[in-house]
Coordinates of N, CA and C in Angstrom, one line a residue:
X268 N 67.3 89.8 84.9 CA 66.3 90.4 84.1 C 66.1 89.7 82.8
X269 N 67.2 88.9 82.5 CA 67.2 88.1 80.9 C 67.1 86.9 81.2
X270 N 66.4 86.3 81.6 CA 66.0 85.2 81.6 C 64.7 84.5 80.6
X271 N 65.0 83.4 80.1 CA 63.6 82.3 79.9 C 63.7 81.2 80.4
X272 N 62.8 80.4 79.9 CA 62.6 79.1 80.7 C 61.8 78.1 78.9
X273 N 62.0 76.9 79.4 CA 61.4 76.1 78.3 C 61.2 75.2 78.9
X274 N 59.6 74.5 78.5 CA 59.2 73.3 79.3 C 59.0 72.0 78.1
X275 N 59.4 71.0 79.0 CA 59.3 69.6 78.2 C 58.5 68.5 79.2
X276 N 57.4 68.4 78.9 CA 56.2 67.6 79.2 C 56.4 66.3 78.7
X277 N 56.3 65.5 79.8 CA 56.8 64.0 79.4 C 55.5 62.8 80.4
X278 N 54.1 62.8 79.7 CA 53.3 62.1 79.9 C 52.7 61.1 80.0
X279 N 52.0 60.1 80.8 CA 51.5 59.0 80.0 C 49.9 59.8 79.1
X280 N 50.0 58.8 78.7 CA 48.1 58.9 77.5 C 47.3 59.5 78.3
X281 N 47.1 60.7 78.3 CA 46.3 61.5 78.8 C 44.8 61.2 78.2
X282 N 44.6 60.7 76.9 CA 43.3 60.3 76.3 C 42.4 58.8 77.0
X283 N 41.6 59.3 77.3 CA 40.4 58.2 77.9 C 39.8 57.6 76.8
X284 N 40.3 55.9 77.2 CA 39.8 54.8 75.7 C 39.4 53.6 76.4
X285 N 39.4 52.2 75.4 CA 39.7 51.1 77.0 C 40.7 50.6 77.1
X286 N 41.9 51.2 76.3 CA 43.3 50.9 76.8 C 43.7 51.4 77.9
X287 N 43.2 53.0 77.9 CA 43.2 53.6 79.0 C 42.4 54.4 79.6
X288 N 42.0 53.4 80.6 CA 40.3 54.2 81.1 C 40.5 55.1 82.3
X289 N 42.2 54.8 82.6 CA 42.4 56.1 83.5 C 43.0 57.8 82.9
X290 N 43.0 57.7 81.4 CA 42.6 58.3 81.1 C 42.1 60.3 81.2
X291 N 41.1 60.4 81.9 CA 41.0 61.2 82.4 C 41.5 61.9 83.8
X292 N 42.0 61.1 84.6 CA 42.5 61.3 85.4 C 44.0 62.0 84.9
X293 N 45.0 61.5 84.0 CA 46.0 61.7 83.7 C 45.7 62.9 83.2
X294 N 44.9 63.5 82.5 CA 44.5 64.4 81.7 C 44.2 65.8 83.0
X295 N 43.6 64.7 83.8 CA 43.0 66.4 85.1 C 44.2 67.0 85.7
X296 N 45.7 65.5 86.1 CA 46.9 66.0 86.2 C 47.8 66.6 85.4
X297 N 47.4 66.7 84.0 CA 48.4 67.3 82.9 C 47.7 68.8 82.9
X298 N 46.5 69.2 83.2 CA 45.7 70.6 83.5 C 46.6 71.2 84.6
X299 N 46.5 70.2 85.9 CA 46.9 71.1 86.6 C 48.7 71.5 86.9
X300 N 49.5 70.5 86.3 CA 51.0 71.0 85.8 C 51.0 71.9 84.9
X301 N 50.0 72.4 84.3 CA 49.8 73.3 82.9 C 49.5 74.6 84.1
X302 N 48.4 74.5 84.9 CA 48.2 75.8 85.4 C 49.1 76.1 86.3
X303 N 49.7 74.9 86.9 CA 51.4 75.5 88.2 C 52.3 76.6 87.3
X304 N 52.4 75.7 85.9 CA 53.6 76.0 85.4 C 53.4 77.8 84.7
X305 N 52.0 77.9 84.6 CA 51.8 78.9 84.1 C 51.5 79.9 85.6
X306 N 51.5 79.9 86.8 CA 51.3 80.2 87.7 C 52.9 80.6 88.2
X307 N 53.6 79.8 87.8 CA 55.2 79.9 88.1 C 55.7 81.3 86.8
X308 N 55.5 80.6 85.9 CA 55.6 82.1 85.0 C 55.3 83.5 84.9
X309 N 54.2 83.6 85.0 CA 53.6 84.5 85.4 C 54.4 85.3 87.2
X310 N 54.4 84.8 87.7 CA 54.7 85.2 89.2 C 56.2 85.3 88.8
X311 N 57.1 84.9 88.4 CA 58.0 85.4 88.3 C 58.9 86.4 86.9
X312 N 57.5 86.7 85.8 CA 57.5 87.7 85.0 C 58.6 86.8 84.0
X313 N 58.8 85.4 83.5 CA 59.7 84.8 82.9 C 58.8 84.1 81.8
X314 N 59.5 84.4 80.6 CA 58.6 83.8 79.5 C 59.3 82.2 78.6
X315 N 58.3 81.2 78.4 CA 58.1 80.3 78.4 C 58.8 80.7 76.6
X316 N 60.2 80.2 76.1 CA 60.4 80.4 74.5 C 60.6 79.3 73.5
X317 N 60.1 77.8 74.3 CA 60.0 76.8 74.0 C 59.1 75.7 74.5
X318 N 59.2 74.3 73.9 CA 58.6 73.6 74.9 C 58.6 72.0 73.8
X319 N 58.3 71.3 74.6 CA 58.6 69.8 73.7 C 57.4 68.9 74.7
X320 N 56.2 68.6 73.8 CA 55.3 66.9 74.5 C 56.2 66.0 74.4
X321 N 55.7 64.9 75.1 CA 55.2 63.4 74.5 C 54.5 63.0 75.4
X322 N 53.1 62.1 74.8 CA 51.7 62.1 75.6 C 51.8 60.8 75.8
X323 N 52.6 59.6 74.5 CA 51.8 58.7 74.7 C 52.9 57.4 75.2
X324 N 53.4 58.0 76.4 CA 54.5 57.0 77.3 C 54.2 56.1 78.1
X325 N 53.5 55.1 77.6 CA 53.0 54.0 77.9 C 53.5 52.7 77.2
X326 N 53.4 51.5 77.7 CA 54.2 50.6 77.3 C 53.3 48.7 77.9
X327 N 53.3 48.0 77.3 CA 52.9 47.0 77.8 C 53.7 45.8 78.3
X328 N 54.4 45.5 79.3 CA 55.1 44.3 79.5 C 54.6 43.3 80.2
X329 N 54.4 41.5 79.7 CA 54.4 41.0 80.3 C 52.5 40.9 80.3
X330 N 52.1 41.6 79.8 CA 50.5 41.7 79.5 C 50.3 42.8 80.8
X331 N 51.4 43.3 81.2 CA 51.0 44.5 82.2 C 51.1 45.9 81.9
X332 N 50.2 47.2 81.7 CA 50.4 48.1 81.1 C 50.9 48.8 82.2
X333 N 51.9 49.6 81.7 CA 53.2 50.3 82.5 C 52.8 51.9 82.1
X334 N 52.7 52.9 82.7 CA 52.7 54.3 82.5 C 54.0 54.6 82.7
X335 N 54.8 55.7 82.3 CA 55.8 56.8 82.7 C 54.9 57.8 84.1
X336 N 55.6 57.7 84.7 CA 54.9 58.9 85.7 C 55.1 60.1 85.4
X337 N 53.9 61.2 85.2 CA 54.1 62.6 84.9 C 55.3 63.2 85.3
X338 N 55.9 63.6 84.4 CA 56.9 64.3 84.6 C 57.2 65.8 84.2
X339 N 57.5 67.0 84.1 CA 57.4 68.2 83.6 C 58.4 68.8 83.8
X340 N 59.7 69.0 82.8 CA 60.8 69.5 83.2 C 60.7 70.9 83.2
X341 N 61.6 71.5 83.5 CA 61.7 72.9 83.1 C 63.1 73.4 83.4
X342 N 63.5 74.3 81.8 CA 65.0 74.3 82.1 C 64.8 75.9 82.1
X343 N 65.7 76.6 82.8 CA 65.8 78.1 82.0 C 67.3 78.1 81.8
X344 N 67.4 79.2 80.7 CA 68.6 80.2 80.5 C 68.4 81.3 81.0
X345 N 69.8 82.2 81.0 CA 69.8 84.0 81.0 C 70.8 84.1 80.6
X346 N 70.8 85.2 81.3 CA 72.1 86.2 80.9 C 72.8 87.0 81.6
X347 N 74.2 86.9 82.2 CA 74.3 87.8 83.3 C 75.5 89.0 82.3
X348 N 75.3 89.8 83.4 CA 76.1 91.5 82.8 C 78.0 91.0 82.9
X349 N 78.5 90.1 84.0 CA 79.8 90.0 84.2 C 79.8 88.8 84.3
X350 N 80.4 87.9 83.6 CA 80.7 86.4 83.8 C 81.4 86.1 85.0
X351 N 82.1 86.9 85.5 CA 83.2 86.9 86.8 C 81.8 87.1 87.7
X352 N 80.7 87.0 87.9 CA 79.3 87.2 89.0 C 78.9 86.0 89.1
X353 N 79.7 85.3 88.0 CA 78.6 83.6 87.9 C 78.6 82.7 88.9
X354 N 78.1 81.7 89.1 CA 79.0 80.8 89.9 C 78.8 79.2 89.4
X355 N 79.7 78.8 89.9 CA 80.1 77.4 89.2 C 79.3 76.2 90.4
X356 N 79.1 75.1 89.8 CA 78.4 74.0 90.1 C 79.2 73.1 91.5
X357 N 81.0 73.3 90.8 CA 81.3 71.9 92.2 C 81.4 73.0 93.5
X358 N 81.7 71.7 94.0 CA 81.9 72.1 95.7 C 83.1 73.2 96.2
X359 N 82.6 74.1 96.7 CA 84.0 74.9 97.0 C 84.7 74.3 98.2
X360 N 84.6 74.1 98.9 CA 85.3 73.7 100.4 C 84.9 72.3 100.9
X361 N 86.3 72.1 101.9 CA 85.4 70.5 102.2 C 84.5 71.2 103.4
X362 N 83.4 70.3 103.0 CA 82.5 70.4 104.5 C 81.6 71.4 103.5
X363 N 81.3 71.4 102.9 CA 80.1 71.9 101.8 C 78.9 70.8 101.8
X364 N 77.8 71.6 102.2 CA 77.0 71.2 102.3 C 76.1 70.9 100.6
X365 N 75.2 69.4 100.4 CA 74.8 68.9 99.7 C 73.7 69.0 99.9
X366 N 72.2 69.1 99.4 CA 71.0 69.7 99.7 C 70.4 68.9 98.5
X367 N 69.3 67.6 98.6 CA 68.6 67.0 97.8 C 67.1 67.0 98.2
X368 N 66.2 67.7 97.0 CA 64.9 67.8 97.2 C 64.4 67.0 96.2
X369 N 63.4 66.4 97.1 CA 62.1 66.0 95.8 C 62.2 64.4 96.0

C-alpha cells in the first residue's frame, strides 16, 4: 500500500532541426513512454514523487551522429509492516532458477 515510483528519462534530442531531422520521430516515442508510464501508474494506483530528464544524448563521432537509444527507467520504493516479510535478492538454493527479460 506504500509504495512510489520515480522516473528518469534518458533521451536522444527529441527537437526537430537539421541536426536532427529525426527529430520528431524521437519526440512521438518520448509521448508515448509518457502515456505507458502514466498508464502504468495510474492502473496500479502508485504515485510518481520524482523524476530526472536528459533530452539531449546525442553525440558526434567520426563525423557520424550517434543517438542514446530511448531509455525510461523506473525505480520504486515502499514500505513493508515487518522487515522479517521481505525478501532478499541472492539465490536461495542451488538449482534456482535465473529469469532474464528484455
Amino acid at each position: 500500500d506504500r509504495i512510489a515510483m520515480l522516473d528518469n528519462f534518458c533521451w536522444p534530442d527529441p527537437v526537430r532541426s537539421p541536426g536532427t531531422p529525426d527529430g520528431e520521430y524521437k519526440l512521438a516515442q518520448l509521448v508515448r513512454a509518457c502515456r505507458g508510464l502514466y498508464d502504468a501508474v495510474v492502473a496500479y494506483g502508485t504515485p510518481l514523487i520524482s523524476g530526472k530528464d536528459s533530452m539531449k544524448n546525442d553525440s558526434t563521432l567520426g563525423g557520424v551522429k550517434i543517438s542514446v537509444p530511448p531509455t525510461l527507467l523506473v525505480s520504486a520504493i515502499g514500505q513493508i509492516d515487518d522487515v522479517r516479510n521481505s525478501r532478499t535478492l541472492e539465490l536461495k538454493s542451488e538449482g534456482d532458477l535465473v529469469y532474464l527479460i528484455g
